[in-house]
mmCIF file of C-alpha atoms in Angstrom:
data_model
loop_
_atom_site.group_PDB
_atom_site.id
_atom_site.type_symbol
_atom_site.label_atom_id
_atom_site.label_comp_id
_atom_site.label_asym_id
_atom_site.label_seq_id
_atom_site.Cartn_x
_atom_site.Cartn_y
_atom_site.Cartn_z
ATOM 1 C CA MET A 1 0.145 0.356 -0.205
ATOM 2 C CA THR A 2 0.710 3.597 -0.784
ATOM 3 C CA LEU A 3 1.017 6.306 2.141
ATOM 4 C CA PHE A 4 0.308 10.043 1.414
ATOM 5 C CA CYS A 5 2.942 12.617 3.069
ATOM 6 C CA TRP A 6 2.767 16.543 2.578
ATOM 7 C CA LYS A 7 5.105 19.059 2.926
ATOM 8 C CA GLY A 8 3.720 22.721 2.712
ATOM 9 C CA LYS A 9 1.109 23.246 5.369
ATOM 10 C CA GLU A 10 0.743 26.984 7.652
ATOM 11 C CA GLY A 11 -1.600 27.176 10.849
ATOM 12 C CA ASN A 12 -0.703 25.668 13.880
ATOM 13 C CA SER A 13 -2.374 22.838 15.628
ATOM 14 C CA MET A 14 -0.932 22.309 19.163
ATOM 15 C CA GLY A 15 2.675 21.654 17.458
ATOM 16 C CA LYS A 16 1.303 20.326 14.203
ATOM 17 C CA LEU A 17 0.610 22.800 10.763
ATOM 18 C CA TYR A 18 -3.202 22.353 8.855
ATOM 19 C CA VAL A 19 -3.238 21.401 4.608
ATOM 20 C CA VAL A 20 -3.739 23.895 2.688
ATOM 21 C CA ASP A 21 -4.951 24.788 -0.798
ATOM 22 C CA GLY A 22 -1.627 24.401 -2.743
ATOM 23 C CA ALA A 23 0.294 21.876 0.049
ATOM 24 C CA ILE A 24 2.712 19.632 -1.980
ATOM 25 C CA LEU A 25 1.984 15.781 -1.304
ATOM 26 C CA CYS A 26 3.944 12.886 -1.732
ATOM 27 C CA CYS A 27 3.115 9.435 -2.596
ATOM 28 C CA THR A 28 6.211 6.482 -1.288
ATOM 29 C CA LEU A 29 5.674 5.092 -4.867
ATOM 30 C CA GLY A 30 5.500 8.158 -6.314
ATOM 31 C CA THR A 31 8.012 9.355 -9.791
ATOM 32 C CA THR A 32 6.533 13.078 -9.326
ATOM 33 C CA THR A 33 4.582 15.600 -6.296
ATOM 34 C CA ALA A 34 1.064 16.594 -7.006
ATOM 35 C CA THR A 35 -1.053 20.203 -5.308
ATOM 36 C CA LEU A 36 -3.272 19.179 -3.342
ATOM 37 C CA LYS A 37 -6.422 21.728 -4.941
ATOM 38 C CA VAL A 38 -8.782 22.315 -1.500
ATOM 39 C CA PRO A 39 -12.531 23.160 -3.786
ATOM 40 C CA LYS A 40 -12.849 26.837 -3.668
ATOM 41 C CA HIS A 41 -16.447 26.779 -2.417
ATOM 42 C CA ARG A 42 -14.595 26.754 1.152
ATOM 43 C CA HIS A 43 -14.911 29.352 3.442
ATOM 44 C CA ILE A 44 -12.104 28.890 5.859
ATOM 45 C CA LYS A 45 -9.138 30.328 5.796
ATOM 46 C CA ILE A 46 -5.636 30.133 7.458
ATOM 47 C CA ALA A 47 -3.171 32.836 6.488
ATOM 48 C CA GLY A 48 -5.192 33.096 3.094
ATOM 49 C CA LYS A 49 -5.183 30.547 2.282
ATOM 50 C CA LEU A 50 -7.587 27.695 1.889
ATOM 51 C CA MET A 51 -7.544 24.414 5.037
ATOM 52 C CA ALA A 52 -8.216 21.289 3.836
ATOM 53 C CA ASN A 53 -10.555 19.160 5.063
ATOM 54 C CA CYS A 54 -10.805 14.787 5.730
ATOM 55 C CA SER A 55 -13.345 15.222 2.348
ATOM 56 C CA ASP A 56 -10.433 16.509 -0.278
ATOM 57 C CA VAL A 57 -9.416 12.930 -1.704
ATOM 58 C CA ASN A 58 -12.373 12.735 -3.283
ATOM 59 C CA LEU A 59 -11.433 11.950 -7.298
ATOM 60 C CA GLY A 60 -14.829 13.385 -8.090
ATOM 61 C CA GLN A 61 -12.720 17.314 -6.842
ATOM 62 C CA GLN A 62 -9.499 16.848 -8.108
ATOM 63 C CA CYS A 63 -8.079 17.906 -5.499
ATOM 64 C CA ILE A 64 -5.499 15.179 -5.544
ATOM 65 C CA GLY A 65 -2.966 15.594 -9.002
ATOM 66 C CA SER A 66 -0.615 12.600 -10.698
ATOM 67 C CA PHE A 67 1.667 11.694 -8.924
ATOM 68 C CA GLY A 68 3.514 10.518 -12.237
ATOM 69 C CA ASN A 69 4.478 6.745 -12.308
ATOM 70 C CA CYS A 70 3.849 3.916 -9.824
ATOM 71 C CA TYR A 71 7.378 1.702 -8.822
ATOM 72 C CA ARG A 72 4.617 -0.464 -7.343
ATOM 73 C CA SER A 73 4.785 -3.134 -10.891
ATOM 74 C CA SER A 74 7.941 -2.661 -13.273
ATOM 75 C CA PRO A 75 8.451 -1.642 -15.463
ATOM 76 C CA PRO A 76 7.100 1.668 -13.209
ATOM 77 C CA PRO A 77 2.570 2.406 -15.337
ATOM 78 C CA PRO A 78 0.657 6.080 -14.987
ATOM 79 C CA CYS A 79 -0.331 6.316 -11.396
ATOM 80 C CA ILE A 80 -4.519 5.551 -11.378
ATOM 81 C CA TYR A 81 -5.266 5.639 -7.791
ATOM 82 C CA THR A 82 -8.270 4.917 -5.758
ATOM 83 C CA ILE A 83 -8.614 6.061 -1.302
ATOM 84 C CA THR A 84 -9.038 2.945 -0.175
ATOM 85 C CA ILE A 85 -9.674 4.290 3.647
ATOM 86 C CA PRO A 86 -10.299 7.577 4.883
ATOM 87 C CA TRP A 87 -7.772 10.691 6.126
ATOM 88 C CA GLN A 88 -5.249 9.397 9.237
ATOM 89 C CA SER A 89 -4.653 11.317 11.690
ATOM 90 C CA ILE A 90 -6.617 13.900 11.466
ATOM 91 C CA LYS A 91 -7.756 17.175 14.099
ATOM 92 C CA ASP A 92 -11.064 15.618 14.884
ATOM 93 C CA ASP A 93 -12.382 18.742 16.881
ATOM 94 C CA VAL A 94 -11.590 21.993 14.353
ATOM 95 C CA PHE A 95 -13.248 21.095 11.334
ATOM 96 C CA ALA A 96 -13.434 22.977 7.563
ATOM 97 C CA ALA A 97 -16.775 22.648 6.143
ATOM 98 C CA LYS A 98 -18.287 20.048 8.349
ATOM 99 C CA HIS A 99 -15.621 17.786 7.685
ATOM 100 C CA GLU A 100 -11.835 17.495 10.274
ATOM 101 C CA GLY A 101 -9.520 19.715 9.725
ATOM 102 C CA VAL A 102 -6.005 17.494 7.737
ATOM 103 C CA LEU A 103 -2.421 18.377 9.237
ATOM 104 C CA GLU A 104 0.745 17.453 8.160
ATOM 105 C CA ASN A 105 1.049 13.888 9.708
ATOM 106 C CA SER A 106 -2.336 13.143 8.280
ATOM 107 C CA TRP A 107 -2.034 10.050 5.451
ATOM 108 C CA THR A 108 -4.086 8.101 3.603
ATOM 109 C CA MET A 109 -3.477 4.836 1.278
ATOM 110 C CA CYS A 110 -4.350 4.151 -2.009
ATOM 111 C CA ASN A 111 -4.353 0.466 -4.131
#
């Protein structure tokens, strides 16, 4: 399974930073990074950037782009993922658009 990790965040929640629009995402098996796109209808901002929440893995909203090619197979095919579990290590008492906030140490998996 593949973990996504965060690079780029703003604000503070007891030592952990919130993930915001434009954060650079990385995948342990991808060849490139992807940029998070928080839906524009959100109103919660941190340092002038829209705050991500745990629903920002929805492929229909195209929040997360491709990570290039996937080293899960050889030769590495193009990255086409399906998220298999909700975000983990989220901020469960801070909400943006009725969903929990995503922190710099939050992660999920794909198949």
